[in-house]
Amino acid sequence: MRFSDNQGVTHHLPCSKGGQQGDGFETIRFAVTVHPSIGRVCERHLECRVVGICDDIFIIARLSKALSCAAEMKKILKADLDMDLNVPKFNVFFPDTSFSLDTARSSLDSAVRADPALADLAAMGAGVSTDGMRVAGVPVGVDAWVKTFVAKKAQSVITDVAKLDVVSDGLLHNQLLNFCQNARMAFLGRNTPTPLLSEFMAQVDDTIVEAVCRHGTGGGHLDWSPHLRNFATMKIQVPHFRGGFGITPNEGSAISAFYSATCALVVWLGSHGGNRPAQHFADTWAPGLNLTSPDSWHAPLLQALSASHALLLQDY
């Protein structure tokens, strides 16, 4: 691995395997390398729907079928590529709120014990959830679980914002707030239904604005009138070309980001409905839905898209 330190000196560290972090092409190389091995396993488990993104793999099927696929994939990845499934990330999600955690855990343990071929999974200590799970960094599950997830993420950003007070350089402090802290909520914003995170986005926005004012005035902003504070907030959040600091508010941008990203998904699904079975993405991932008729949508994500559309028209 090659890297340059803060003095511009280049260093080389020997690596036995793996790609260089930060290499934009590494994701593609990784996917091309692992795809054949994963694909061979999937061909033998046609009852399962398998999705992969970077180094995350998701298997959707009945419990016994999904575990069988996961067990074989664990063996093949080790044999072909010397890769080990990450134990802390191996989780089983039961999308049935009537299940208690004890019942779900018991069902998983029974399924593993009943099939000797699943012995490799027994020692992994898989996590179990009935309320939700994280899918490629995005919370998926019941509203209360999603809100708790987002609240924890927001609180971690708020905690880290306060740590930047030790940075004396005003420009550096502003850049760290904008590009390192404010941007952390953007991924959640474009992938999570807006009503579930608006209040937490607003908390992050308020914290960042407060940090800019506190650092820039040395605490003098506490004596400002409400009108002056509102003006300062506007200047901090409007773009550079309009004379502002360019720190985009998450609460507002998350609505348009979610709308744009989810529209792109609908378009992608709707454009893959050819005659070849491999192209029936819409039938597989949006069963029973007419993507051209928003009034008939009953999937939570698509209903959230409709709600965001109405909100954008009404308020913006």
mmCIF file with all atom_site columns, C-alpha atoms in Angstrom, residues 63-264:
data_model
loop_
_atom_site.group_PDB
_atom_site.id
_atom_site.type_symbol
_atom_site.label_atom_id
_atom_site.label_alt_id
_atom_site.label_comp_id
_atom_site.label_asym_id
_atom_site.label_entity_id
_atom_site.label_seq_id
_atom_site.pdbx_PDB_ins_code
_atom_site.Cartn_x
_atom_site.Cartn_y
_atom_site.Cartn_z
_atom_site.occupancy
_atom_site.B_iso_or_equiv
_atom_site.pdbx_formal_charge
_atom_site.auth_seq_id
_atom_site.auth_comp_id
_atom_site.auth_asym_id
_atom_site.auth_atom_id
_atom_site.pdbx_PDB_model_num
ATOM 1   C CA . LEU A 1 63  ? -35.122 -19.210 6.544   1.00 0.00 ? 63  LEU A CA 1
ATOM 2   C CA . SER A 1 64  ? -33.911 -22.719 5.625   1.00 0.00 ? 64  SER A CA 1
ATOM 3   C CA . LYS A 1 65  ? -33.235 -21.728 1.999   1.00 0.00 ? 65  LYS A CA 1
ATOM 4   C CA . ALA A 1 66  ? -31.435 -18.514 2.947   1.00 0.00 ? 66  ALA A CA 1
ATOM 5   C CA . LEU A 1 67  ? -29.234 -20.297 5.503   1.00 0.00 ? 67  LEU A CA 1
ATOM 6   C CA . SER A 1 68  ? -28.346 -23.018 3.002   1.00 0.00 ? 68  SER A CA 1
ATOM 7   C CA . CYS A 1 69  ? -27.285 -20.378 0.472   1.00 0.00 ? 69  CYS A CA 1
ATOM 8   C CA . ALA A 1 70  ? -25.288 -18.461 3.104   1.00 0.00 ? 70  ALA A CA 1
ATOM 9   C CA . ALA A 1 71  ? -23.503 -21.603 4.318   1.00 0.00 ? 71  ALA A CA 1
ATOM 10  C CA . GLU A 1 72  ? -22.395 -22.565 0.815   1.00 0.00 ? 72  GLU A CA 1
ATOM 11  C CA . MET A 1 73  ? -21.374 -19.001 0.027   1.00 0.00 ? 73  MET A CA 1
ATOM 12  C CA . LYS A 1 74  ? -19.229 -18.935 3.170   1.00 0.00 ? 74  LYS A CA 1
ATOM 13  C CA . LYS A 1 75  ? -17.394 -22.076 2.038   1.00 0.00 ? 75  LYS A CA 1
ATOM 14  C CA . ILE A 1 76  ? -16.976 -20.983 -1.590  1.00 0.00 ? 76  ILE A CA 1
ATOM 15  C CA . LEU A 1 77  ? -15.684 -17.503 -0.736  1.00 0.00 ? 77  LEU A CA 1
ATOM 16  C CA . LYS A 1 78  ? -13.087 -19.050 1.566   1.00 0.00 ? 78  LYS A CA 1
ATOM 17  C CA . ALA A 1 79  ? -12.058 -21.745 -0.924  1.00 0.00 ? 79  ALA A CA 1
ATOM 18  C CA . ASP A 1 80  ? -11.964 -19.534 -4.023  1.00 0.00 ? 80  ASP A CA 1
ATOM 19  C CA . LEU A 1 81  ? -10.839 -16.187 -2.658  1.00 0.00 ? 81  LEU A CA 1
ATOM 20  C CA . ASP A 1 82  ? -9.621  -16.793 0.913   1.00 0.00 ? 82  ASP A CA 1
ATOM 21  C CA . MET A 1 83  ? -12.346 -14.419 2.136   1.00 0.00 ? 83  MET A CA 1
ATOM 22  C CA . ASP A 1 84  ? -14.178 -14.805 5.443   1.00 0.00 ? 84  ASP A CA 1
ATOM 23  C CA . LEU A 1 85  ? -17.724 -13.671 6.109   1.00 0.00 ? 85  LEU A CA 1
ATOM 24  C CA . ASN A 1 86  ? -17.671 -10.868 8.666   1.00 0.00 ? 86  ASN A CA 1
ATOM 25  C CA . VAL A 1 87  ? -19.184 -12.292 11.850  1.00 0.00 ? 87  VAL A CA 1
ATOM 26  C CA . PRO A 1 88  ? -20.365 -8.963  13.382  1.00 0.00 ? 88  PRO A CA 1
ATOM 27  C CA . LYS A 1 89  ? -22.277 -8.197  10.173  1.00 0.00 ? 89  LYS A CA 1
ATOM 28  C CA . PHE A 1 90  ? -23.929 -11.607 9.797   1.00 0.00 ? 90  PHE A CA 1
ATOM 29  C CA . ASN A 1 91  ? -27.522 -10.874 10.751  1.00 0.00 ? 91  ASN A CA 1
ATOM 30  C CA . VAL A 1 92  ? -30.876 -12.574 10.238  1.00 0.00 ? 92  VAL A CA 1
ATOM 31  C CA . PHE A 1 93  ? -33.895 -10.320 9.888   1.00 0.00 ? 93  PHE A CA 1
ATOM 32  C CA . PHE A 1 94  ? -37.399 -11.699 10.446  1.00 0.00 ? 94  PHE A CA 1
ATOM 33  C CA . PRO A 1 95  ? -39.780 -9.151  8.843   1.00 0.00 ? 95  PRO A CA 1
ATOM 34  C CA . ASP A 1 96  ? -42.660 -10.109 11.112  1.00 0.00 ? 96  ASP A CA 1
ATOM 35  C CA . THR A 1 97  ? -43.381 -7.864  14.074  1.00 0.00 ? 97  THR A CA 1
ATOM 36  C CA . SER A 1 98  ? -45.467 -10.617 15.673  1.00 0.00 ? 98  SER A CA 1
ATOM 37  C CA . PHE A 1 99  ? -42.208 -12.499 16.290  1.00 0.00 ? 99  PHE A CA 1
ATOM 38  C CA . SER A 1 100 ? -40.457 -11.840 19.562  1.00 0.00 ? 100 SER A CA 1
ATOM 39  C CA . LEU A 1 101 ? -36.674 -11.809 19.619  1.00 0.00 ? 101 LEU A CA 1
ATOM 40  C CA . ASP A 1 102 ? -36.701 -15.024 21.653  1.00 0.00 ? 102 ASP A CA 1
ATOM 41  C CA . THR A 1 103 ? -38.925 -16.742 19.094  1.00 0.00 ? 103 THR A CA 1
ATOM 42  C CA . ALA A 1 104 ? -36.757 -15.546 16.226  1.00 0.00 ? 104 ALA A CA 1
ATOM 43  C CA . ARG A 1 105 ? -33.574 -16.702 17.966  1.00 0.00 ? 105 ARG A CA 1
ATOM 44  C CA . SER A 1 106 ? -35.128 -20.078 18.718  1.00 0.00 ? 106 SER A CA 1
ATOM 45  C CA . SER A 1 107 ? -36.230 -20.486 15.082  1.00 0.00 ? 107 SER A CA 1
ATOM 46  C CA . LEU A 1 108 ? -32.735 -19.681 13.844  1.00 0.00 ? 108 LEU A CA 1
ATOM 47  C CA . ASP A 1 109 ? -31.016 -22.054 16.289  1.00 0.00 ? 109 ASP A CA 1
ATOM 48  C CA . SER A 1 110 ? -33.443 -24.863 15.426  1.00 0.00 ? 110 SER A CA 1
ATOM 49  C CA . ALA A 1 111 ? -32.898 -24.403 11.690  1.00 0.00 ? 111 ALA A CA 1
ATOM 50  C CA . VAL A 1 112 ? -29.114 -24.511 12.080  1.00 0.00 ? 112 VAL A CA 1
ATOM 51  C CA . ARG A 1 113 ? -29.194 -27.613 14.294  1.00 0.00 ? 113 ARG A CA 1
ATOM 52  C CA . ALA A 1 114 ? -31.567 -29.434 11.941  1.00 0.00 ? 114 ALA A CA 1
ATOM 53  C CA . ASP A 1 115 ? -29.173 -29.336 8.965   1.00 0.00 ? 115 ASP A CA 1
ATOM 54  C CA . PRO A 1 116 ? -25.588 -30.619 9.356   1.00 0.00 ? 116 PRO A CA 1
ATOM 55  C CA . ALA A 1 117 ? -24.593 -28.596 6.268   1.00 0.00 ? 117 ALA A CA 1
ATOM 56  C CA . LEU A 1 118 ? -25.156 -25.419 8.298   1.00 0.00 ? 118 LEU A CA 1
ATOM 57  C CA . ALA A 1 119 ? -22.591 -26.303 10.954  1.00 0.00 ? 119 ALA A CA 1
ATOM 58  C CA . ASP A 1 120 ? -20.255 -23.532 9.786   1.00 0.00 ? 120 ASP A CA 1
ATOM 59  C CA . LEU A 1 121 ? -22.912 -20.951 10.577  1.00 0.00 ? 121 LEU A CA 1
ATOM 60  C CA . ALA A 1 122 ? -23.509 -22.184 14.116  1.00 0.00 ? 122 ALA A CA 1
ATOM 61  C CA . ALA A 1 123 ? -20.270 -20.711 15.431  1.00 0.00 ? 123 ALA A CA 1
ATOM 62  C CA . MET A 1 124 ? -20.770 -17.301 13.830  1.00 0.00 ? 124 MET A CA 1
ATOM 63  C CA . GLY A 1 125 ? -23.193 -16.049 16.464  1.00 0.00 ? 125 GLY A CA 1
ATOM 64  C CA . ALA A 1 126 ? -25.513 -14.380 13.988  1.00 0.00 ? 126 ALA A CA 1
ATOM 65  C CA . GLY A 1 127 ? -27.465 -11.369 15.128  1.00 0.00 ? 127 GLY A CA 1
ATOM 66  C CA . VAL A 1 128 ? -31.261 -11.543 15.071  1.00 0.00 ? 128 VAL A CA 1
ATOM 67  C CA . SER A 1 129 ? -33.752 -8.744  14.545  1.00 0.00 ? 129 SER A CA 1
ATOM 68  C CA . THR A 1 130 ? -37.508 -8.485  14.076  1.00 0.00 ? 130 THR A CA 1
ATOM 69  C CA . ASP A 1 131 ? -37.820 -4.681  13.914  1.00 0.00 ? 131 ASP A CA 1
ATOM 70  C CA . GLY A 1 132 ? -35.294 -3.743  11.266  1.00 0.00 ? 132 GLY A CA 1
ATOM 71  C CA . MET A 1 133 ? -31.842 -4.079  9.817   1.00 0.00 ? 133 MET A CA 1
ATOM 72  C CA . ARG A 1 134 ? -29.205 -1.948  8.143   1.00 0.00 ? 134 ARG A CA 1
ATOM 73  C CA . VAL A 1 135 ? -28.986 -2.529  4.404   1.00 0.00 ? 135 VAL A CA 1
ATOM 74  C CA . ALA A 1 136 ? -25.871 -0.986  2.847   1.00 0.00 ? 136 ALA A CA 1
ATOM 75  C CA . GLY A 1 137 ? -25.907 1.711   5.526   1.00 0.00 ? 137 GLY A CA 1
ATOM 76  C CA . VAL A 1 138 ? -29.645 2.407   5.222   1.00 0.00 ? 138 VAL A CA 1
ATOM 77  C CA . PRO A 1 139 ? -32.111 1.505   8.016   1.00 0.00 ? 139 PRO A CA 1
ATOM 78  C CA . VAL A 1 140 ? -34.977 -0.717  6.828   1.00 0.00 ? 140 VAL A CA 1
ATOM 79  C CA . GLY A 1 141 ? -37.769 -1.756  9.177   1.00 0.00 ? 141 GLY A CA 1
ATOM 80  C CA . VAL A 1 142 ? -40.597 -0.449  11.312  1.00 0.00 ? 142 VAL A CA 1
ATOM 81  C CA . ASP A 1 143 ? -40.781 3.334   11.769  1.00 0.00 ? 143 ASP A CA 1
ATOM 82  C CA . ALA A 1 144 ? -39.748 3.298   15.436  1.00 0.00 ? 144 ALA A CA 1
ATOM 83  C CA . TRP A 1 145 ? -36.613 1.270   14.671  1.00 0.00 ? 145 TRP A CA 1
ATOM 84  C CA . VAL A 1 146 ? -35.665 3.513   11.739  1.00 0.00 ? 146 VAL A CA 1
ATOM 85  C CA . LYS A 1 147 ? -36.128 6.653   13.867  1.00 0.00 ? 147 LYS A CA 1
ATOM 86  C CA . THR A 1 148 ? -33.922 5.221   16.614  1.00 0.00 ? 148 THR A CA 1
ATOM 87  C CA . PHE A 1 149 ? -31.240 4.399   14.061  1.00 0.00 ? 149 PHE A CA 1
ATOM 88  C CA . VAL A 1 150 ? -31.323 7.899   12.551  1.00 0.00 ? 150 VAL A CA 1
ATOM 89  C CA . ALA A 1 151 ? -31.388 9.518   16.000  1.00 0.00 ? 151 ALA A CA 1
ATOM 90  C CA . LYS A 1 152 ? -28.180 7.688   16.975  1.00 0.00 ? 152 LYS A CA 1
ATOM 91  C CA . LYS A 1 153 ? -26.491 8.753   13.742  1.00 0.00 ? 153 LYS A CA 1
ATOM 92  C CA . ALA A 1 154 ? -27.539 12.365  14.294  1.00 0.00 ? 154 ALA A CA 1
ATOM 93  C CA . GLN A 1 155 ? -26.304 12.322  17.882  1.00 0.00 ? 155 GLN A CA 1
ATOM 94  C CA . SER A 1 156 ? -22.898 11.010  16.811  1.00 0.00 ? 156 SER A CA 1
ATOM 95  C CA . VAL A 1 157 ? -22.582 13.920  14.365  1.00 0.00 ? 157 VAL A CA 1
ATOM 96  C CA . ILE A 1 158 ? -23.673 16.424  17.023  1.00 0.00 ? 158 ILE A CA 1
ATOM 97  C CA . THR A 1 159 ? -21.076 15.017  19.430  1.00 0.00 ? 159 THR A CA 1
ATOM 98  C CA . ASP A 1 160 ? -18.306 15.255  16.845  1.00 0.00 ? 160 ASP A CA 1
ATOM 99  C CA . VAL A 1 161 ? -19.230 18.827  15.871  1.00 0.00 ? 161 VAL A CA 1
ATOM 100 C CA . ALA A 1 162 ? -18.445 19.977  19.419  1.00 0.00 ? 162 ALA A CA 1
ATOM 101 C CA . LYS A 1 163 ? -14.984 18.384  19.199  1.00 0.00 ? 163 LYS A CA 1
ATOM 102 C CA . LEU A 1 164 ? -14.043 20.780  16.382  1.00 0.00 ? 164 LEU A CA 1
ATOM 103 C CA . ASP A 1 165 ? -14.135 23.789  18.716  1.00 0.00 ? 165 ASP A CA 1
ATOM 104 C CA . VAL A 1 166 ? -10.422 23.251  19.365  1.00 0.00 ? 166 VAL A CA 1
ATOM 105 C CA . VAL A 1 167 ? -9.630  24.150  15.732  1.00 0.00 ? 167 VAL A CA 1
ATOM 106 C CA . SER A 1 168 ? -8.513  27.777  15.850  1.00 0.00 ? 168 SER A CA 1
ATOM 107 C CA . ASP A 1 169 ? -8.317  28.436  12.103  1.00 0.00 ? 169 ASP A CA 1
ATOM 108 C CA . GLY A 1 170 ? -11.715 29.743  10.992  1.00 0.00 ? 170 GLY A CA 1
ATOM 109 C CA . LEU A 1 171 ? -11.502 28.522  7.387   1.00 0.00 ? 171 LEU A CA 1
ATOM 110 C CA . LEU A 1 172 ? -10.364 25.049  8.398   1.00 0.00 ? 172 LEU A CA 1
ATOM 111 C CA . HIS A 1 173 ? -13.089 24.867  11.046  1.00 0.00 ? 173 HIS A CA 1
ATOM 112 C CA . ASN A 1 174 ? -15.712 25.795  8.455   1.00 0.00 ? 174 ASN A CA 1
ATOM 113 C CA . GLN A 1 175 ? -14.432 23.234  5.950   1.00 0.00 ? 175 GLN A CA 1
ATOM 114 C CA . LEU A 1 176 ? -14.387 20.475  8.540   1.00 0.00 ? 176 LEU A CA 1
ATOM 115 C CA . LEU A 1 177 ? -17.966 21.293  9.520   1.00 0.00 ? 177 LEU A CA 1
ATOM 116 C CA . ASN A 1 178 ? -19.183 21.435  5.943   1.00 0.00 ? 178 ASN A CA 1
ATOM 117 C CA . PHE A 1 179 ? -17.354 18.574  4.241   1.00 0.00 ? 179 PHE A CA 1
ATOM 118 C CA . CYS A 1 180 ? -16.742 16.186  7.139   1.00 0.00 ? 180 CYS A CA 1
ATOM 119 C CA . GLN A 1 181 ? -19.725 16.620  9.492   1.00 0.00 ? 181 GLN A CA 1
ATOM 120 C CA . ASN A 1 182 ? -22.615 18.149  7.540   1.00 0.00 ? 182 ASN A CA 1
ATOM 121 C CA . ALA A 1 183 ? -22.131 15.654  4.711   1.00 0.00 ? 183 ALA A CA 1
ATOM 122 C CA . ARG A 1 184 ? -22.427 12.616  7.007   1.00 0.00 ? 184 ARG A CA 1
ATOM 123 C CA . MET A 1 185 ? -26.243 12.766  7.026   1.00 0.00 ? 185 MET A CA 1
ATOM 124 C CA . ALA A 1 186 ? -26.583 13.168  3.251   1.00 0.00 ? 186 ALA A CA 1
ATOM 125 C CA . PHE A 1 187 ? -26.506 9.426   2.501   1.00 0.00 ? 187 PHE A CA 1
ATOM 126 C CA . LEU A 1 188 ? -29.319 8.760   4.965   1.00 0.00 ? 188 LEU A CA 1
ATOM 127 C CA . GLY A 1 189 ? -31.206 11.751  3.591   1.00 0.00 ? 189 GLY A CA 1
ATOM 128 C CA . ARG A 1 190 ? -31.468 10.420  0.063   1.00 0.00 ? 190 ARG A CA 1
ATOM 129 C CA . ASN A 1 191 ? -32.248 6.841   1.071   1.00 0.00 ? 191 ASN A CA 1
ATOM 130 C CA . THR A 1 192 ? -34.638 7.199   4.031   1.00 0.00 ? 192 THR A CA 1
ATOM 131 C CA . PRO A 1 193 ? -38.243 8.486   3.829   1.00 0.00 ? 193 PRO A CA 1
ATOM 132 C CA . THR A 1 194 ? -38.152 12.135  4.850   1.00 0.00 ? 194 THR A CA 1
ATOM 133 C CA . PRO A 1 195 ? -40.910 12.056  7.525   1.00 0.00 ? 195 PRO A CA 1
ATOM 134 C CA . LEU A 1 196 ? -38.811 9.591   9.521   1.00 0.00 ? 196 LEU A CA 1
ATOM 135 C CA . LEU A 1 197 ? -35.773 11.825  9.846   1.00 0.00 ? 197 LEU A CA 1
ATOM 136 C CA . SER A 1 198 ? -36.787 15.492  9.469   1.00 0.00 ? 198 SER A CA 1
ATOM 137 C CA . GLU A 1 199 ? -36.575 16.302  13.183  1.00 0.00 ? 199 GLU A CA 1
ATOM 138 C CA . PHE A 1 200 ? -33.113 14.710  13.493  1.00 0.00 ? 200 PHE A CA 1
ATOM 139 C CA . MET A 1 201 ? -31.848 16.467  10.372  1.00 0.00 ? 201 MET A CA 1
ATOM 140 C CA . ALA A 1 202 ? -33.036 19.765  11.871  1.00 0.00 ? 202 ALA A CA 1
ATOM 141 C CA . GLN A 1 203 ? -31.103 19.052  15.078  1.00 0.00 ? 203 GLN A CA 1
ATOM 142 C CA . VAL A 1 204 ? -27.897 18.510  13.089  1.00 0.00 ? 204 VAL A CA 1
ATOM 143 C CA . ASP A 1 205 ? -28.511 21.685  11.053  1.00 0.00 ? 205 ASP A CA 1
ATOM 144 C CA . ASP A 1 206 ? -29.070 23.753  14.211  1.00 0.00 ? 206 ASP A CA 1
ATOM 145 C CA . THR A 1 207 ? -25.945 22.334  15.837  1.00 0.00 ? 207 THR A CA 1
ATOM 146 C CA . ILE A 1 208 ? -23.750 23.169  12.836  1.00 0.00 ? 208 ILE A CA 1
ATOM 147 C CA . VAL A 1 209 ? -25.125 26.703  12.515  1.00 0.00 ? 209 VAL A CA 1
ATOM 148 C CA . GLU A 1 210 ? -24.548 27.230  16.238  1.00 0.00 ? 210 GLU A CA 1
ATOM 149 C CA . ALA A 1 211 ? -20.970 25.964  15.893  1.00 0.00 ? 211 ALA A CA 1
ATOM 150 C CA . VAL A 1 212 ? -20.223 28.379  13.033  1.00 0.00 ? 212 VAL A CA 1
ATOM 151 C CA . CYS A 1 213 ? -21.666 31.329  14.950  1.00 0.00 ? 213 CYS A CA 1
ATOM 152 C CA . ARG A 1 214 ? -19.923 30.374  18.198  1.00 0.00 ? 214 ARG A CA 1
ATOM 153 C CA . HIS A 1 215 ? -16.558 30.005  16.497  1.00 0.00 ? 215 HIS A CA 1
ATOM 154 C CA . GLY A 1 216 ? -16.924 33.123  14.386  1.00 0.00 ? 216 GLY A CA 1
ATOM 155 C CA . THR A 1 217 ? -18.093 35.473  17.129  1.00 0.00 ? 217 THR A CA 1
ATOM 156 C CA . GLY A 1 218 ? -16.390 33.982  20.172  1.00 0.00 ? 218 GLY A CA 1
ATOM 157 C CA . GLY A 1 219 ? -19.799 33.557  21.793  1.00 0.00 ? 219 GLY A CA 1
ATOM 158 C CA . GLY A 1 220 ? -21.020 37.057  20.999  1.00 0.00 ? 220 GLY A CA 1
ATOM 159 C CA . HIS A 1 221 ? -23.893 35.650  18.952  1.00 0.00 ? 221 HIS A CA 1
ATOM 160 C CA . LEU A 1 222 ? -25.711 34.838  22.193  1.00 0.00 ? 222 LEU A CA 1
ATOM 161 C CA . ASP A 1 223 ? -26.682 38.518  22.427  1.00 0.00 ? 223 ASP A CA 1
ATOM 162 C CA . TRP A 1 224 ? -28.168 38.617  18.923  1.00 0.00 ? 224 TRP A CA 1
ATOM 163 C CA . SER A 1 225 ? -31.869 39.258  18.408  1.00 0.00 ? 225 SER A CA 1
ATOM 164 C CA . PRO A 1 226 ? -33.974 36.448  16.897  1.00 0.00 ? 226 PRO A CA 1
ATOM 165 C CA . HIS A 1 227 ? -34.130 38.428  13.641  1.00 0.00 ? 227 HIS A CA 1
ATOM 166 C CA . LEU A 1 228 ? -30.330 38.663  13.432  1.00 0.00 ? 228 LEU A CA 1
ATOM 167 C CA . ARG A 1 229 ? -29.912 34.970  14.262  1.00 0.00 ? 229 ARG A CA 1
ATOM 168 C CA . ASN A 1 230 ? -32.323 34.038  11.468  1.00 0.00 ? 230 ASN A CA 1
ATOM 169 C CA . PHE A 1 231 ? -30.366 36.223  9.061   1.00 0.00 ? 231 PHE A CA 1
ATOM 170 C CA . ALA A 1 232 ? -27.099 34.555  10.108  1.00 0.00 ? 232 ALA A CA 1
ATOM 171 C CA . THR A 1 233 ? -28.646 31.113  9.608   1.00 0.00 ? 233 THR A CA 1
ATOM 172 C CA . MET A 1 234 ? -29.706 32.104  6.111   1.00 0.00 ? 234 MET A CA 1
ATOM 173 C CA . LYS A 1 235 ? -26.217 33.400  5.242   1.00 0.00 ? 235 LYS A CA 1
ATOM 174 C CA . ILE A 1 236 ? -24.582 30.239  6.544   1.00 0.00 ? 236 ILE A CA 1
ATOM 175 C CA . GLN A 1 237 ? -26.883 27.927  4.602   1.00 0.00 ? 237 GLN A CA 1
ATOM 176 C CA . VAL A 1 238 ? -27.325 29.640  1.222   1.00 0.00 ? 238 VAL A CA 1
ATOM 177 C CA . PRO A 1 239 ? -24.888 28.699  -1.603  1.00 0.00 ? 239 PRO A CA 1
ATOM 178 C CA . HIS A 1 240 ? -21.621 30.502  -2.262  1.00 0.00 ? 240 HIS A CA 1
ATOM 179 C CA . PHE A 1 241 ? -22.871 32.011  -5.520  1.00 0.00 ? 241 PHE A CA 1
ATOM 180 C CA . ARG A 1 242 ? -25.616 33.738  -3.525  1.00 0.00 ? 242 ARG A CA 1
ATOM 181 C CA . GLY A 1 243 ? -23.155 35.148  -1.032  1.00 0.00 ? 243 GLY A CA 1
ATOM 182 C CA . GLY A 1 244 ? -23.485 32.494  1.671   1.00 0.00 ? 244 GLY A CA 1
ATOM 183 C CA . PHE A 1 245 ? -21.232 29.987  3.395   1.00 0.00 ? 245 PHE A CA 1
ATOM 184 C CA . GLY A 1 246 ? -22.632 27.090  1.361   1.00 0.00 ? 246 GLY A CA 1
ATOM 185 C CA . ILE A 1 247 ? -23.440 24.727  4.246   1.00 0.00 ? 247 ILE A CA 1
ATOM 186 C CA . THR A 1 248 ? -26.504 23.025  2.774   1.00 0.00 ? 248 THR A CA 1
ATOM 187 C CA . PRO A 1 249 ? -29.247 22.345  5.370   1.00 0.00 ? 249 PRO A CA 1
ATOM 188 C CA . ASN A 1 250 ? -29.965 18.635  5.601   1.00 0.00 ? 250 ASN A CA 1
ATOM 189 C CA . GLU A 1 251 ? -33.591 19.039  6.613   1.00 0.00 ? 251 GLU A CA 1
ATOM 190 C CA . GLY A 1 252 ? -34.531 20.696  3.325   1.00 0.00 ? 252 GLY A CA 1
ATOM 191 C CA . SER A 1 253 ? -32.126 18.977  0.934   1.00 0.00 ? 253 SER A CA 1
ATOM 192 C CA . ALA A 1 254 ? -33.062 15.509  2.226   1.00 0.00 ? 254 ALA A CA 1
ATOM 193 C CA . ILE A 1 255 ? -36.565 15.867  0.759   1.00 0.00 ? 255 ILE A CA 1
ATOM 194 C CA . SER A 1 256 ? -35.355 16.562  -2.771  1.00 0.00 ? 256 SER A CA 1
ATOM 195 C CA . ALA A 1 257 ? -32.506 14.036  -2.477  1.00 0.00 ? 257 ALA A CA 1
ATOM 196 C CA . PHE A 1 258 ? -34.884 11.253  -1.414  1.00 0.00 ? 258 PHE A CA 1
ATOM 197 C CA . TYR A 1 259 ? -37.330 12.222  -4.170  1.00 0.00 ? 259 TYR A CA 1
ATOM 198 C CA . SER A 1 260 ? -34.621 12.256  -6.842  1.00 0.00 ? 260 SER A CA 1
ATOM 199 C CA . ALA A 1 261 ? -32.988 8.980   -5.749  1.00 0.00 ? 261 ALA A CA 1
ATOM 200 C CA . THR A 1 262 ? -36.291 7.103   -5.408  1.00 0.00 ? 262 THR A CA 1
ATOM 201 C CA . CYS A 1 263 ? -37.553 8.393   -8.764  1.00 0.00 ? 263 CYS A CA 1
ATOM 202 C CA . ALA A 1 264 ? -34.373 7.036   -10.327 1.00 0.00 ? 264 ALA A CA 1
#
